Coordinates of C-alpha atoms and ligand atoms in Angstrom, one line a residue:
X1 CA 13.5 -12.8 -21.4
X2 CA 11.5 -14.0 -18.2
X3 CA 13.7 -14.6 -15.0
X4 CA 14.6 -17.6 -13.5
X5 CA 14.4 -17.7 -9.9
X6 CA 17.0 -20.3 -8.5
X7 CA 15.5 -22.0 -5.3
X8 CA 17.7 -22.1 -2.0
X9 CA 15.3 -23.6 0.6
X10 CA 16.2 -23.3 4.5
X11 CA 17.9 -26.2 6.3
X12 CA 15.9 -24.4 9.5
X13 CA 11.9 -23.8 8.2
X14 CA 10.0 -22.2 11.1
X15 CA 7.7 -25.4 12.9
X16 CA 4.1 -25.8 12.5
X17 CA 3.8 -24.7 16.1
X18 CA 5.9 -21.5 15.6
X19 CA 3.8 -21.0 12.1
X20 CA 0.5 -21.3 14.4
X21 CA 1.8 -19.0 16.8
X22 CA 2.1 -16.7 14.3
X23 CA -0.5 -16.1 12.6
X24 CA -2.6 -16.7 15.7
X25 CA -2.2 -12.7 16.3
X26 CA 0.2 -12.0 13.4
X27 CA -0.7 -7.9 13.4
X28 CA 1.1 -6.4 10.8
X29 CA 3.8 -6.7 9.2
X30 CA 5.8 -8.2 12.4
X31 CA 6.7 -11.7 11.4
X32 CA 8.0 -12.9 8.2
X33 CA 7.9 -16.4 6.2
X34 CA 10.9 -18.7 6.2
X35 CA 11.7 -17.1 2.8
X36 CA 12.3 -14.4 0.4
X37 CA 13.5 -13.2 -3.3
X38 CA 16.0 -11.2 -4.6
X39 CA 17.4 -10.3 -7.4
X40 CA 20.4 -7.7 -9.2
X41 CA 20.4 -5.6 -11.3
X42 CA 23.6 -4.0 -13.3
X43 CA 23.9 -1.5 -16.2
X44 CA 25.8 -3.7 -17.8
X45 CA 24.3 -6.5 -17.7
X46 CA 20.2 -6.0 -16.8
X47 CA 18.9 -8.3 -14.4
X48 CA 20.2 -11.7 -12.9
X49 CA 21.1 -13.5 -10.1
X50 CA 17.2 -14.1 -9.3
X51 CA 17.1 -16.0 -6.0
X52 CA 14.8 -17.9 -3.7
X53 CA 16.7 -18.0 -0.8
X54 CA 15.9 -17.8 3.3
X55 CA 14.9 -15.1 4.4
X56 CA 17.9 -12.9 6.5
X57 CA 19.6 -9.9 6.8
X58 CA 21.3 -8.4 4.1
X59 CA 24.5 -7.3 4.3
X60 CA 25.3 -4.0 2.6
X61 CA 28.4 -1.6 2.6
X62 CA 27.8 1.4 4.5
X63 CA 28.7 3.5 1.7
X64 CA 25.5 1.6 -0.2
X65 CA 24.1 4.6 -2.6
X66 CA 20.7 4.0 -0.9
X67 CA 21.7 4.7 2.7
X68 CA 22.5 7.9 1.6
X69 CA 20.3 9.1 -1.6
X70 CA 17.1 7.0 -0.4
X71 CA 16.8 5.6 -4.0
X72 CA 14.5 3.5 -3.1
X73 CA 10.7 1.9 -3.7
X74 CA 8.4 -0.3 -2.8
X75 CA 5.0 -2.4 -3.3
X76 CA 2.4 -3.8 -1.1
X77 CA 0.0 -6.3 -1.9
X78 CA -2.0 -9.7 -0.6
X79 CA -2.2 -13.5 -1.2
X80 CA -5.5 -14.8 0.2
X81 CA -6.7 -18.2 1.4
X82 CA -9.7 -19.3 -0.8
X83 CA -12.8 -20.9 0.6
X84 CA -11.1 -24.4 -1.7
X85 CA -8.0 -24.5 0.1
X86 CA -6.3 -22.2 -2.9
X87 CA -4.4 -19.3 -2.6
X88 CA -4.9 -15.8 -4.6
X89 CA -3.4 -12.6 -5.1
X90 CA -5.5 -9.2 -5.3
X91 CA -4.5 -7.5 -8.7
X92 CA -0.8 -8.2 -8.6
X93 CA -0.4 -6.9 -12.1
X94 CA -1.7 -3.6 -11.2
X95 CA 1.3 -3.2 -8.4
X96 CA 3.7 -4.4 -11.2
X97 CA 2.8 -1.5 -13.2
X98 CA 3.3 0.7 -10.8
X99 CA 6.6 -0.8 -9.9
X100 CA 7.4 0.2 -12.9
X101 CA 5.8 3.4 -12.6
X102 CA 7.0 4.3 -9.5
X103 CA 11.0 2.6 -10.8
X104 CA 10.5 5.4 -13.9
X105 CA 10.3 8.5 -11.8
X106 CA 13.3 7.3 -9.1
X107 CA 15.5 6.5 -12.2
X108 CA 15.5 2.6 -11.2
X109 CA 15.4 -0.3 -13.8
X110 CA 12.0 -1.3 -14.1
X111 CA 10.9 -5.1 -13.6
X112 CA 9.1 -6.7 -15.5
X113 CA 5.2 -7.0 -14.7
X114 CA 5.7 -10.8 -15.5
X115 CA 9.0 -11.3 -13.4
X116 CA 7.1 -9.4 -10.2
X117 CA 4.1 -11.8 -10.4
X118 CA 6.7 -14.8 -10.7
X119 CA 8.9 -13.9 -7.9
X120 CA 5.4 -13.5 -5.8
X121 CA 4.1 -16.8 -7.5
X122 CA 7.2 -18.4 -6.4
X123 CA 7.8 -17.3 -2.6
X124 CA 4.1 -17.7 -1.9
X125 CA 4.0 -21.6 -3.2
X126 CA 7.3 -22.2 -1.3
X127 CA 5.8 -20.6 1.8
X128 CA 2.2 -21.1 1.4
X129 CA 1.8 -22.5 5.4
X130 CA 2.2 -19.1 6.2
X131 CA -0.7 -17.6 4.3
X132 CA -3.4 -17.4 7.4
X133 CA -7.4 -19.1 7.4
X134 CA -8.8 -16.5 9.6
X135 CA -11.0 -14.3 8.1
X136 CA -9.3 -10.7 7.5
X137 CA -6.1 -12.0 7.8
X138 CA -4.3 -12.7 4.5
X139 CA -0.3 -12.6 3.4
X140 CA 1.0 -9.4 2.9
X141 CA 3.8 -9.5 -0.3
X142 CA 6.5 -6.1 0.1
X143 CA 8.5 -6.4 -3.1
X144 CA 11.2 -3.1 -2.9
X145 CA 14.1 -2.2 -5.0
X146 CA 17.1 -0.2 -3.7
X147 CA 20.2 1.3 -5.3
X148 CA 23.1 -1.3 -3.9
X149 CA 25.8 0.6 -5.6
X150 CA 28.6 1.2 -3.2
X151 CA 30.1 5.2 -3.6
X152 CA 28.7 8.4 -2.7
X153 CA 28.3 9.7 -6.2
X154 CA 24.9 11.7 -7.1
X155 CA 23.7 9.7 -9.6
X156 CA 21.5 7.1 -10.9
X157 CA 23.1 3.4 -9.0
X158 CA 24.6 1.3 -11.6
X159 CA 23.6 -1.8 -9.5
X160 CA 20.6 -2.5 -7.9
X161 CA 18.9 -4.8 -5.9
X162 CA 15.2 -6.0 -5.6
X163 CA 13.6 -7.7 -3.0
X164 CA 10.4 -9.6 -1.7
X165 CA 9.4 -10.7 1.6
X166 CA 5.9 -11.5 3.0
X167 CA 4.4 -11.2 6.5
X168 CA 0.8 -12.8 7.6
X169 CA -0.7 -10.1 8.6
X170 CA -3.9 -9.4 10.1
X171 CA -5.9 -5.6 10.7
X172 CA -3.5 -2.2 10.1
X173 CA -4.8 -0.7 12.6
X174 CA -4.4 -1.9 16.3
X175 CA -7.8 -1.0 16.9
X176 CA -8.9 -3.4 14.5
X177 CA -11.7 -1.9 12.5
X178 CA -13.4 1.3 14.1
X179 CA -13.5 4.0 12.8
X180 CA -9.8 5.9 12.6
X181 CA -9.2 10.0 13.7
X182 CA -7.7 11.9 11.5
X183 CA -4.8 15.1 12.5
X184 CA -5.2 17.7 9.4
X185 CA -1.4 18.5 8.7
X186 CA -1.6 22.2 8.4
X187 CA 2.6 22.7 8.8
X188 CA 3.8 20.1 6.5
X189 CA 2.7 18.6 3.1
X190 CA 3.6 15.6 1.6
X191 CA 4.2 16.1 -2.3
X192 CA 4.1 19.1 -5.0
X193 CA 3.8 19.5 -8.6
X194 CA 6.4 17.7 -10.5
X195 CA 7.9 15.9 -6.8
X196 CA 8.0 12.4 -6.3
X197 CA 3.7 12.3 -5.1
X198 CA 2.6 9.9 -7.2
X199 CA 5.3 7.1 -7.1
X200 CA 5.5 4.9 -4.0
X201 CA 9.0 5.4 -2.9
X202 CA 10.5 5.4 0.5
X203 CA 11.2 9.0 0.8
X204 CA 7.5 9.9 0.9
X205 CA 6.7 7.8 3.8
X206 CA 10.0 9.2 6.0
X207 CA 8.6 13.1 4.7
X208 CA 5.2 12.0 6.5
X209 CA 6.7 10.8 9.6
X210 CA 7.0 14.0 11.7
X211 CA 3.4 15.2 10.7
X212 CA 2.3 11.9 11.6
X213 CA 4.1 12.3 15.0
X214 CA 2.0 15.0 15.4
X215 CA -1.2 13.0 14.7
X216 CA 0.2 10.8 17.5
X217 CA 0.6 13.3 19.7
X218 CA -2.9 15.2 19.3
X219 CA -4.7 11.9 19.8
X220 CA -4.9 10.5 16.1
X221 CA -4.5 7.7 14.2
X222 CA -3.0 9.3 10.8
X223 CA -2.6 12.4 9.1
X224 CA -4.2 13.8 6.0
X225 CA -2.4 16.3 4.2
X226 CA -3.4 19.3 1.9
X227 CA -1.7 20.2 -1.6
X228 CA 1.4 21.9 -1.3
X229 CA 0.6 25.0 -3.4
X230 CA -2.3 26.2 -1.9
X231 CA -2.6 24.2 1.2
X232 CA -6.4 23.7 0.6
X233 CA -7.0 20.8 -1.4
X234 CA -7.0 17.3 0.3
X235 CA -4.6 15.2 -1.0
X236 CA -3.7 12.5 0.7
X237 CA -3.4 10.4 4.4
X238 CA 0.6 9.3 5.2
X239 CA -0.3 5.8 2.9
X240 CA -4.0 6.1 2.2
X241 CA -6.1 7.8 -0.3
X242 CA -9.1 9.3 0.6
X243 CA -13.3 8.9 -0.3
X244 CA -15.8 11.2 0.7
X245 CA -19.3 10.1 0.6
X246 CA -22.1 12.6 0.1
X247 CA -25.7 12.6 1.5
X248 CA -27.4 11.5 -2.2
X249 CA -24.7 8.7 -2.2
X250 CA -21.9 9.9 -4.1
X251 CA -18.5 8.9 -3.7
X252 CA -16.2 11.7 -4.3
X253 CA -11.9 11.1 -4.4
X254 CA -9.5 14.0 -5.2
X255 CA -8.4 13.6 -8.3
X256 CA -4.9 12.4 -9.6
X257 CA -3.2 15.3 -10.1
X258 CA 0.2 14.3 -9.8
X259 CA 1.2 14.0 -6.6
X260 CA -1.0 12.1 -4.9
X261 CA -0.3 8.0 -5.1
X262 CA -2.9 5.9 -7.7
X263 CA -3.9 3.7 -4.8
X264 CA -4.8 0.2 -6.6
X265 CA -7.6 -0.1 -3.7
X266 CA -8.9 3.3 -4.5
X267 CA -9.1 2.2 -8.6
X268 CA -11.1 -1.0 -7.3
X269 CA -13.4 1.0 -5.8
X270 CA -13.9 3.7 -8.2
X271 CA -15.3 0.8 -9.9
X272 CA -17.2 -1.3 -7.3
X273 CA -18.9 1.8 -6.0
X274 CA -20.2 2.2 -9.4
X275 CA -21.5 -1.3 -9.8
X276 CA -23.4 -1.0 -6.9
X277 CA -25.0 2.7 -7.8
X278 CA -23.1 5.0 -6.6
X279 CA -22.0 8.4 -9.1
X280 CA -18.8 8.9 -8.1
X281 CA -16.3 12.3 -9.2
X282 CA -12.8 12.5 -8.9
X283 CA -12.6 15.7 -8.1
X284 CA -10.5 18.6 -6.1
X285 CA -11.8 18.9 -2.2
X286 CA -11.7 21.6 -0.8
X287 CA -10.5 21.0 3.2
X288 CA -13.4 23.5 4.5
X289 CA -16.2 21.3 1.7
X290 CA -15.1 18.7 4.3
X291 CA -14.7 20.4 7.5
X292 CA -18.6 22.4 6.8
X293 CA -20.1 19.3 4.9
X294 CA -19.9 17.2 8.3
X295 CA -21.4 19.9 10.1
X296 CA -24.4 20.4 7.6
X297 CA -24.2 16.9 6.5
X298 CA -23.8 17.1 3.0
X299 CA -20.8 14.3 3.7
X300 CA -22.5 11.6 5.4
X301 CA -18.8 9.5 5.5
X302 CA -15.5 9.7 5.1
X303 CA -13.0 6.7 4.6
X304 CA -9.9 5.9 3.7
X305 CA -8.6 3.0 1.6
X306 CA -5.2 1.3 0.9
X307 CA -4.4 -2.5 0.5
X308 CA -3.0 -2.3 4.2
X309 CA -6.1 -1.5 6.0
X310 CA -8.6 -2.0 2.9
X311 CA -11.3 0.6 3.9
X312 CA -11.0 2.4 7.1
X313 CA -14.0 4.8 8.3
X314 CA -12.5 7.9 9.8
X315 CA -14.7 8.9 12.7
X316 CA -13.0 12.5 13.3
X317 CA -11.0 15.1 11.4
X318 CA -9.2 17.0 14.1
X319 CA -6.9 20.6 13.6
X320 CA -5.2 22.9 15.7
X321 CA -8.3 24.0 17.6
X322 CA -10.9 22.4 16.3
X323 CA -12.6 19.0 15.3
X324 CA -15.3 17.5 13.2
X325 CA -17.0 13.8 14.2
X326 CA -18.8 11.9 11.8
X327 CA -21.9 10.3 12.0
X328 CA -21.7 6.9 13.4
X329 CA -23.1 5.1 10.7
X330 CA -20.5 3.9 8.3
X331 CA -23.4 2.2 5.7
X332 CA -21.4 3.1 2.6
X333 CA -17.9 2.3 3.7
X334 CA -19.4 -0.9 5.0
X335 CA -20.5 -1.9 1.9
X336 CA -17.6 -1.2 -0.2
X337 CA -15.8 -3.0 2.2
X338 CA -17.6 -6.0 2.6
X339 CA -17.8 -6.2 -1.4
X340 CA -14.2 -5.9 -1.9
X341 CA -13.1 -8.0 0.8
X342 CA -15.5 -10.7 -0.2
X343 CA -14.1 -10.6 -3.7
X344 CA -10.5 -11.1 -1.6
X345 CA -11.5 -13.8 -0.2
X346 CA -13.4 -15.4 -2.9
X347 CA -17.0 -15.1 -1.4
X348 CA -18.2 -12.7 -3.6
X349 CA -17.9 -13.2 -7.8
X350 CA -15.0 -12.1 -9.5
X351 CA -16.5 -10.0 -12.0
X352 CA -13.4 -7.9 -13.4
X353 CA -10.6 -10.9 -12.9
X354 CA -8.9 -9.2 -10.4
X355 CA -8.3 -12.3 -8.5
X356 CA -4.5 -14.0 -9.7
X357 CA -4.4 -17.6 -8.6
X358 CA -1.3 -18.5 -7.2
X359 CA 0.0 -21.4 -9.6
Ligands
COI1 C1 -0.9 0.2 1.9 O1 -2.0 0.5 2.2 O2 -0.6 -0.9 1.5 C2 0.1 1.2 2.2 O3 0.8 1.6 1.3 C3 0.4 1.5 3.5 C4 1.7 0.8 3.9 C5 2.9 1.7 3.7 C6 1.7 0.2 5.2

């Protein structure tokens, strides 16, 4: 049975000069609508206690199961302003699925599809002054689920708690959109066979923190990392799949083996890159196919893609000792960009009804 969200609005909704203000420069992920959603689940009783409610801290005993387990995941995805005035969300049902996805392999109650687009429905018609005009920028929804059971038990929480908040939000990357320098993590990997790679839970964005540290402190932007058996394939950036574009066009992406995350924005353009002639292979990549196909120029481009940053050019691939730059040209990335972003914000056809208009 479909959940009900009860509405709690707040007594103090942000002005329209605060809400301005905002998403004058929102960056991303900084400032957060006057709302947000939760909801509990039990073993005993499934879910409930669906709630519309302002958006505020939560307060959570200290002996919370996920403070200490990290039994935890989350989603990412955007409501954008339409050239009529409407709002839309980018594939919602796709991040759903792998809510559940990612909810099967952290032993979490899955949501259902229906209840996640609902709960987004809901919050973004209750707080649609804060989805921005400007072009690029757009409303970024987090839904996440956490184990709220209170003990220090190994074990699968008996209660748990989902949540949704959303944040205008403009480019990922405060450099706005050149192209990005990437630090290839040669020390740490991210995921191995049979780990937790391919579901989007918290833990794998804290195990890429130290080798993105490192990224920081050679001069990059964001690390790519390697498989973890052989250290040679490419797997992966710390939140972004990968594309490699080759000099007769192709679009080549390491395939899904497991432990690397089914990026919704790398399936949409698996697909776009086809409708606009490109062979594309999902594929293993060899890290030294990349590192000598810049050199000879066999890869003309290299980009990477989530829904955070949508399609980001990376410039450089950079090691301990060593570096590769790109040509400066980005033709392919730009085109894949400017079609899938145009589909976002309703400029270019919606061929595959990716598009979910907010009701
Ligand atoms: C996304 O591209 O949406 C990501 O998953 C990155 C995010 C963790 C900021």
């Amino acid at each position: 049975m479909a959940l009900d969200f009860a509405l709690e609005r707040t007594s103090t909704p942000a002005g329209d000069d605060r809400i301005a203000e905002a998403l004058a420069a929102p960056g991303f992920g900084r400032v957060f609508t006057d709302h947000m959603v939760t909801a509990v689940w039990t073993a005993d009783g499934g879910w409930g206690d669906a709630r519309v409610r302002p958006y505020g801290p939560l307060s959570l005993d200290p002996a919370t199961h996920v403070f200490h387990y990290a039994q935890a995941i989350f989603e990412g995805f955007k409501a954008y302003r339409q050239p009529d005035g409407t709002i839309a969300t980018f594939r919602p049902e796709a991040n759903g699925a792998r809510f559940v996805r990612s909810a099967q392999r952290m032993a979490l109650p899955a949501l259902e599809v229906e209840d996640f687009v609902t709960a987004a429905d809901t919050l973004i018609r209750l707080d649609e002054r804060w989805v921005p005009t400007a072009p690029d920028a757009s409303l970024y929804l987090r839904p996440f689920m956490m184990a709220t059971e209170v003990g220090l038990g190994v074990r699968p929480a008996r209660e748990v708690t989902f949540v949704l908040i959303a944040s205008p939000s403009a480019s990922y990357f405060s450099g706005g959109a050149k192209p990005v320098t990437i630090w290839l993590s040669e020390d740490y990997t991210r995921a191995g066979a049979g780990g937790t790679g391919a579901a989007k839970c918290a833990g794998n964005y804290a195990a890429s923190l130290v080798a993105q540290q490192e990224a920081i402190a050679n001069g990059c932007d964001q690390v790519v990392f390697l498989d973890a058996t052989e250290r040679r394939w490419v797997e992966e950036l710390g939140g972004m799949n990968i594309f490699f574009v080759l000099d007769d066009g192709t679009l080549v992406t390491p395939e899904l083996t497991g432990s690397i995350l089914e990026g919704v924005t790398r399936d949409s353009i698996l697909t776009l890159a086809k409708e606009l002639g490109h062979e594309v292979e999902e594929r293993r990549v060899d890290v030294d196919e990349w590192r000598k196909g810049i050199e000879t120029g066999r890869i003309t481009e290299t980009f990477a893609c989530g829904t955070a940053a949508v399609v980001a050019s990376i410039g450089a691939l950079r090691w301990h000792g060593g570096e590769a730059t790109a040509p400066a040209a980005t033709p392919v990335a730009d085109e894949i960009r400017d079609t899938l972003v145009g589909i976002q914000q309703g400029r270019v056809p919606d061929s595959h009804g990716w598009m979910h208009p907010v009701p």
